[in-house]
Amino acid sequence: MNQAIRERLEGIQRALTALHAGGSLMSSASKGTEREYFVRQFLAQVFPPTFRFGSGDIIDTGGSASSGQVDVVIEFPYFPSLPLFGADPRIYLAEGVSVAIEVKSNLKDQWAEVCAKGEKIKELQRDYSGIVPMEHEGPASQVPVVAVGFTGWRNAKTLRDHVEKAPGVDLALIIDKNLFAGETREWRGSTIHKNVEHGENGLAHVIRFLHHEVSQVFTGDLAAMRGYFG
């Protein structure tokens, strides 16, 4: 990795860890709001302004399932979502969501909660019939799920073991140790089987993963939109 990039990412990691430590004695509601805020601000500063970061429920055209509130949603550009008086929480169409992110104070302690939310998100189906891809094979039918913890397990192998067994989680990051575990996009394709990488430099890996997912940009008419608004 380029030394300047490594040093910058290490600075970001230290800043996020310090922000979390500074709010550790706050109420759980306040801490939850701050965790979302800081992670969204990090993402919003890394990625171009064409992408919108918010929070809310994801639905699909089947109409029988909903994700429940997701901590952070990264939207594809050019797709609608429905706010309440211009603010979060929003209702998101599954096809308009590039990535769903669950943010926790301690990923180890809250892993069961993350997995349950991830499985609900994976029940939703993205229907891209009628879409013409610009250059990639296109997004998978399920929304990718990233789990972020400010603290959690202390080594990457343990984190990998948990991600391998979690059908609802594609990638996990522990900020204070900068650890990651997750499948790479080129390995994933449309299959459920997961080959999971793990190691350090977690922020760099998460940026690469998210960049690939948010780059799945399409042109053409979304036939599935009729299922929502037709």
mmCIF file of C-alpha atoms in Angstrom:
data_model
loop_
_atom_site.group_PDB
_atom_site.id
_atom_site.type_symbol
_atom_site.label_atom_id
_atom_site.label_comp_id
_atom_site.label_asym_id
_atom_site.label_seq_id
_atom_site.Cartn_x
_atom_site.Cartn_y
_atom_site.Cartn_z
ATOM 1 C CA MET A 1 0.000 0.000 0.000
ATOM 2 C CA ASN A 2 1.182 3.524 -0.757
ATOM 3 C CA GLN A 3 2.738 4.982 2.411
ATOM 4 C CA ALA A 4 0.762 8.236 2.222
ATOM 5 C CA ILE A 5 -2.510 6.287 1.964
ATOM 6 C CA ARG A 6 -1.489 3.999 4.827
ATOM 7 C CA GLU A 7 -0.717 6.944 7.083
ATOM 8 C CA ARG A 8 -3.944 8.721 6.179
ATOM 9 C CA LEU A 9 -6.049 5.625 6.898
ATOM 10 C CA GLU A 10 -4.247 5.113 10.200
ATOM 11 C CA GLY A 11 -5.099 8.704 11.117
ATOM 12 C CA ILE A 12 -8.762 8.160 10.231
ATOM 13 C CA GLN A 13 -8.820 4.968 12.297
ATOM 14 C CA ARG A 14 -7.343 6.749 15.327
ATOM 15 C CA ALA A 15 -9.833 9.594 14.974
ATOM 16 C CA LEU A 16 -12.835 7.243 14.786
ATOM 17 C CA THR A 17 -11.577 5.271 17.793
ATOM 18 C CA ALA A 18 -11.075 8.457 19.797
ATOM 19 C CA LEU A 19 -14.539 9.740 18.920
ATOM 20 C CA HIS A 20 -16.060 6.491 20.103
ATOM 21 C CA ALA A 21 -14.045 6.509 23.317
ATOM 22 C CA GLY A 22 -15.125 10.089 23.985
ATOM 23 C CA GLY A 23 -18.786 9.063 23.920
ATOM 24 C CA SER A 24 -18.454 5.798 25.839
ATOM 25 C CA LEU A 25 -20.213 7.147 28.950
ATOM 26 C CA MET A 26 -23.177 8.603 27.059
ATOM 27 C CA SER A 27 -26.647 7.056 27.015
ATOM 28 C CA SER A 28 -27.179 4.188 24.589
ATOM 29 C CA ALA A 29 -29.512 6.309 22.434
ATOM 30 C CA SER A 30 -26.956 9.114 22.164
ATOM 31 C CA LYS A 31 -24.137 6.675 21.452
ATOM 32 C CA GLY A 32 -26.150 5.078 18.666
ATOM 33 C CA THR A 33 -26.744 8.443 17.040
ATOM 34 C CA GLU A 34 -23.073 9.364 17.292
ATOM 35 C CA ARG A 35 -21.889 6.047 15.880
ATOM 36 C CA GLU A 36 -24.111 6.497 12.836
ATOM 37 C CA TYR A 37 -23.036 10.096 12.446
ATOM 38 C CA PHE A 38 -19.324 9.437 12.552
ATOM 39 C CA VAL A 39 -19.415 6.441 10.245
ATOM 40 C CA ARG A 40 -21.637 8.245 7.753
ATOM 41 C CA GLN A 41 -19.382 11.282 7.847
ATOM 42 C CA PHE A 42 -16.363 9.077 7.207
ATOM 43 C CA LEU A 43 -18.069 7.429 4.253
ATOM 44 C CA ALA A 44 -19.433 10.693 2.922
ATOM 45 C CA GLN A 45 -15.950 12.194 2.967
ATOM 46 C CA VAL A 46 -14.368 9.202 1.198
ATOM 47 C CA PHE A 47 -16.950 8.771 -1.575
ATOM 48 C CA PRO A 48 -18.106 11.343 -4.135
ATOM 49 C CA PRO A 49 -21.152 13.554 -3.434
ATOM 50 C CA THR A 50 -23.192 11.665 -6.050
ATOM 51 C CA PHE A 51 -23.878 9.040 -3.380
ATOM 52 C CA ARG A 52 -26.392 9.615 -0.599
ATOM 53 C CA PHE A 53 -26.027 8.110 2.882
ATOM 54 C CA GLY A 54 -29.062 7.720 5.085
ATOM 55 C CA SER A 55 -31.018 5.457 7.404
ATOM 56 C CA GLY A 56 -34.351 3.665 7.148
ATOM 57 C CA ASP A 57 -36.263 0.596 5.944
ATOM 58 C CA ILE A 58 -35.581 -1.314 2.734
ATOM 59 C CA ILE A 59 -38.474 -2.944 0.841
ATOM 60 C CA ASP A 60 -38.785 -4.928 -2.383
ATOM 61 C CA THR A 61 -41.516 -5.441 -4.958
ATOM 62 C CA GLY A 62 -42.661 -8.618 -3.200
ATOM 63 C CA GLY A 63 -44.200 -6.394 -0.554
ATOM 64 C CA SER A 64 -44.202 -9.066 2.153
ATOM 65 C CA ALA A 65 -40.794 -8.310 3.674
ATOM 66 C CA SER A 66 -39.043 -5.295 5.104
ATOM 67 C CA SER A 67 -35.578 -4.959 6.539
ATOM 68 C CA GLY A 68 -36.609 -2.929 9.548
ATOM 69 C CA GLN A 69 -34.507 0.154 10.193
ATOM 70 C CA VAL A 70 -30.969 -0.136 8.849
ATOM 71 C CA ASP A 71 -28.287 2.013 10.487
ATOM 72 C CA VAL A 72 -26.641 3.254 7.265
ATOM 73 C CA VAL A 73 -27.847 2.858 3.676
ATOM 74 C CA ILE A 74 -25.713 3.774 0.666
ATOM 75 C CA GLU A 75 -27.917 4.563 -2.316
ATOM 76 C CA PHE A 76 -27.181 4.184 -5.994
ATOM 77 C CA PRO A 77 -27.461 7.532 -7.793
ATOM 78 C CA TYR A 78 -30.610 8.227 -9.811
ATOM 79 C CA PHE A 79 -32.952 5.953 -7.815
ATOM 80 C CA PRO A 80 -35.780 7.398 -5.703
ATOM 81 C CA SER A 81 -36.264 6.888 -1.966
ATOM 82 C CA LEU A 82 -39.051 8.245 0.192
ATOM 83 C CA PRO A 83 -38.242 10.577 3.097
ATOM 84 C CA LEU A 84 -40.527 11.789 5.848
ATOM 85 C CA PHE A 85 -40.553 15.577 5.537
ATOM 86 C CA GLY A 86 -37.173 15.532 3.820
ATOM 87 C CA ALA A 87 -35.307 13.642 6.537
ATOM 88 C CA ASP A 88 -34.390 10.156 7.720
ATOM 89 C CA PRO A 89 -35.684 7.571 8.261
ATOM 90 C CA ARG A 90 -36.434 6.875 4.618
ATOM 91 C CA ILE A 91 -38.114 4.029 2.758
ATOM 92 C CA TYR A 92 -35.654 2.584 0.249
ATOM 93 C CA LEU A 93 -36.383 0.471 -2.813
ATOM 94 C CA ALA A 94 -34.147 -2.596 -2.799
ATOM 95 C CA GLU A 95 -32.902 -1.848 -6.320
ATOM 96 C CA GLY A 96 -31.757 1.599 -5.221
ATOM 97 C CA VAL A 97 -29.615 0.314 -2.334
ATOM 98 C CA SER A 98 -25.984 -0.460 -3.091
ATOM 99 C CA VAL A 99 -24.958 -1.468 0.471
ATOM 100 C CA ALA A 100 -26.576 -1.771 3.905
ATOM 101 C CA ILE A 101 -24.366 -1.135 6.948
ATOM 102 C CA GLU A 102 -25.032 -2.065 10.563
ATOM 103 C CA VAL A 103 -22.966 -0.043 13.060
ATOM 104 C CA LYS A 104 -22.395 -1.265 16.612
ATOM 105 C CA SER A 105 -20.327 -0.199 19.588
ATOM 106 C CA ASN A 106 -19.072 -3.750 20.264
ATOM 107 C CA LEU A 107 -19.477 -6.179 17.377
ATOM 108 C CA LYS A 108 -18.740 -9.219 19.540
ATOM 109 C CA ASP A 109 -21.454 -8.386 22.073
ATOM 110 C CA GLN A 110 -24.004 -7.393 19.406
ATOM 111 C CA TRP A 111 -23.193 -10.007 16.769
ATOM 112 C CA ALA A 112 -26.494 -11.877 17.136
ATOM 113 C CA GLU A 113 -28.388 -8.629 16.567
ATOM 114 C CA VAL A 114 -26.312 -7.861 13.454
ATOM 115 C CA CYS A 115 -26.837 -11.355 12.018
ATOM 116 C CA ALA A 116 -30.593 -11.188 12.561
ATOM 117 C CA LYS A 117 -30.806 -7.844 10.753
ATOM 118 C CA GLY A 118 -28.563 -9.119 7.956
ATOM 119 C CA GLU A 119 -30.801 -12.127 7.367
ATOM 120 C CA LYS A 120 -33.863 -9.870 7.093
ATOM 121 C CA ILE A 121 -32.057 -7.725 4.536
ATOM 122 C CA LYS A 122 -31.073 -10.826 2.562
ATOM 123 C CA GLU A 123 -34.751 -11.824 2.272
ATOM 124 C CA LEU A 124 -35.253 -8.842 -0.050
ATOM 125 C CA GLN A 125 -34.706 -9.301 -3.783
ATOM 126 C CA ARG A 126 -33.385 -6.685 -6.196
ATOM 127 C CA ASP A 127 -34.977 -6.995 -9.652
ATOM 128 C CA TYR A 128 -32.918 -5.370 -12.399
ATOM 129 C CA SER A 129 -34.863 -6.669 -15.375
ATOM 130 C CA GLY A 130 -34.980 -3.945 -18.014
ATOM 131 C CA ILE A 131 -31.647 -2.507 -16.914
ATOM 132 C CA VAL A 132 -28.786 -2.243 -19.382
ATOM 133 C CA PRO A 133 -25.381 -2.507 -17.663
ATOM 134 C CA MET A 134 -22.762 0.033 -18.596
ATOM 135 C CA GLU A 135 -19.659 -2.047 -17.957
ATOM 136 C CA HIS A 136 -20.074 -4.549 -15.109
ATOM 137 C CA GLU A 137 -22.011 -7.771 -14.696
ATOM 138 C CA GLY A 138 -24.354 -5.903 -12.409
ATOM 139 C CA PRO A 139 -25.380 -6.002 -8.770
ATOM 140 C CA ALA A 140 -26.317 -9.302 -7.176
ATOM 141 C CA SER A 141 -29.975 -9.942 -6.441
ATOM 142 C CA GLN A 142 -29.386 -9.470 -2.697
ATOM 143 C CA VAL A 143 -28.245 -6.298 -0.962
ATOM 144 C CA PRO A 144 -24.672 -6.590 0.422
ATOM 145 C CA VAL A 145 -24.480 -6.236 4.207
ATOM 146 C CA VAL A 146 -21.487 -4.760 6.047
ATOM 147 C CA ALA A 147 -21.136 -5.017 9.835
ATOM 148 C CA VAL A 148 -19.038 -2.337 11.570
ATOM 149 C CA GLY A 149 -17.983 -2.391 15.208
ATOM 150 C CA PHE A 150 -15.894 0.203 16.976
ATOM 151 C CA THR A 151 -14.670 -2.647 19.180
ATOM 152 C CA GLY A 152 -15.103 -6.421 19.098
ATOM 153 C CA TRP A 153 -12.972 -9.511 18.638
ATOM 154 C CA ARG A 154 -9.244 -8.994 18.999
ATOM 155 C CA ASN A 155 -7.954 -11.085 16.078
ATOM 156 C CA ALA A 156 -8.927 -11.416 12.435
ATOM 157 C CA LYS A 157 -9.220 -15.208 12.399
ATOM 158 C CA THR A 158 -11.949 -15.178 15.052
ATOM 159 C CA LEU A 159 -13.761 -12.485 13.115
ATOM 160 C CA ARG A 160 -13.460 -14.553 9.929
ATOM 161 C CA ASP A 161 -14.886 -17.636 11.671
ATOM 162 C CA HIS A 162 -17.997 -15.678 12.628
ATOM 163 C CA VAL A 163 -18.464 -14.096 9.187
ATOM 164 C CA GLU A 164 -18.139 -17.508 7.505
ATOM 165 C CA LYS A 165 -21.062 -18.799 9.581
ATOM 166 C CA ALA A 166 -23.257 -15.719 9.090
ATOM 167 C CA PRO A 167 -25.425 -15.912 5.930
ATOM 168 C CA GLY A 168 -26.553 -12.325 6.440
ATOM 169 C CA VAL A 169 -23.117 -10.652 6.645
ATOM 170 C CA ASP A 170 -20.793 -10.146 3.674
ATOM 171 C CA LEU A 171 -18.066 -8.094 5.328
ATOM 172 C CA ALA A 172 -17.168 -7.090 8.900
ATOM 173 C CA LEU A 173 -14.862 -4.376 10.222
ATOM 174 C CA ILE A 174 -13.573 -3.754 13.753
ATOM 175 C CA ILE A 175 -12.296 -0.192 13.844
ATOM 176 C CA ASP A 176 -10.122 -0.073 16.963
ATOM 177 C CA LYS A 177 -7.955 -2.978 15.729
ATOM 178 C CA ASN A 178 -8.490 -2.166 12.019
ATOM 179 C CA LEU A 179 -9.465 -5.798 11.369
ATOM 180 C CA PHE A 180 -11.675 -7.077 8.575
ATOM 181 C CA ALA A 181 -13.165 -10.341 7.389
ATOM 182 C CA GLY A 182 -15.274 -10.757 4.299
ATOM 183 C CA GLU A 183 -15.714 -12.149 0.850
ATOM 184 C CA THR A 184 -14.372 -10.348 -2.167
ATOM 185 C CA ARG A 185 -16.808 -9.234 -4.855
ATOM 186 C CA GLU A 186 -15.188 -11.215 -7.652
ATOM 187 C CA TRP A 187 -15.492 -14.379 -5.583
ATOM 188 C CA ARG A 188 -19.085 -13.745 -4.590
ATOM 189 C CA GLY A 189 -20.889 -13.327 -7.895
ATOM 190 C CA SER A 190 -24.393 -14.697 -7.521
ATOM 191 C CA THR A 191 -23.551 -17.679 -5.319
ATOM 192 C CA ILE A 192 -24.233 -18.048 -1.605
ATOM 193 C CA HIS A 193 -20.967 -19.906 -0.958
ATOM 194 C CA LYS A 194 -18.453 -17.615 0.707
ATOM 195 C CA ASN A 195 -14.660 -17.675 0.549
ATOM 196 C CA VAL A 196 -13.680 -15.257 3.280
ATOM 197 C CA GLU A 197 -10.545 -13.156 3.409
ATOM 198 C CA HIS A 198 -9.348 -11.719 6.706
ATOM 199 C CA GLY A 199 -6.569 -9.574 8.059
ATOM 200 C CA GLU A 200 -5.516 -6.066 8.990
ATOM 201 C CA ASN A 201 -5.865 -2.848 6.965
ATOM 202 C CA GLY A 202 -9.609 -3.146 7.497
ATOM 203 C CA LEU A 203 -10.490 0.414 6.459
ATOM 204 C CA ALA A 204 -8.678 -0.029 3.140
ATOM 205 C CA HIS A 205 -10.487 -3.315 2.468
ATOM 206 C CA VAL A 206 -13.866 -1.800 3.311
ATOM 207 C CA ILE A 207 -13.230 1.134 0.965
ATOM 208 C CA ARG A 208 -12.344 -1.266 -1.869
ATOM 209 C CA PHE A 209 -15.434 -3.391 -1.204
ATOM 210 C CA LEU A 210 -17.800 -0.419 -1.046
ATOM 211 C CA HIS A 211 -16.238 1.211 -4.103
ATOM 212 C CA HIS A 212 -16.976 -1.867 -6.165
ATOM 213 C CA GLU A 213 -20.554 -2.079 -4.928
ATOM 214 C CA VAL A 214 -21.431 1.576 -5.428
ATOM 215 C CA SER A 215 -19.841 1.480 -8.903
ATOM 216 C CA GLN A 216 -22.514 -0.875 -10.227
ATOM 217 C CA VAL A 217 -24.159 1.997 -12.144
ATOM 218 C CA PHE A 218 -26.802 1.253 -14.751
ATOM 219 C CA THR A 219 -28.676 2.997 -17.520
ATOM 220 C CA GLY A 220 -32.066 2.167 -18.923
ATOM 221 C CA ASP A 221 -35.566 1.874 -17.486
ATOM 222 C CA LEU A 222 -36.141 -0.035 -14.278
ATOM 223 C CA ALA A 223 -38.965 -2.419 -15.109
ATOM 224 C CA ALA A 224 -39.286 -3.366 -11.437
ATOM 225 C CA MET A 225 -40.256 0.227 -10.607
ATOM 226 C CA ARG A 226 -43.730 -0.572 -11.854
ATOM 227 C CA GLY A 227 -43.979 -3.029 -8.970
ATOM 228 C CA TYR A 228 -43.690 -0.121 -6.544
ATOM 229 C CA PHE A 229 -45.434 2.736 -8.348
ATOM 230 C CA GLY A 230 -47.379 1.067 -11.178
#
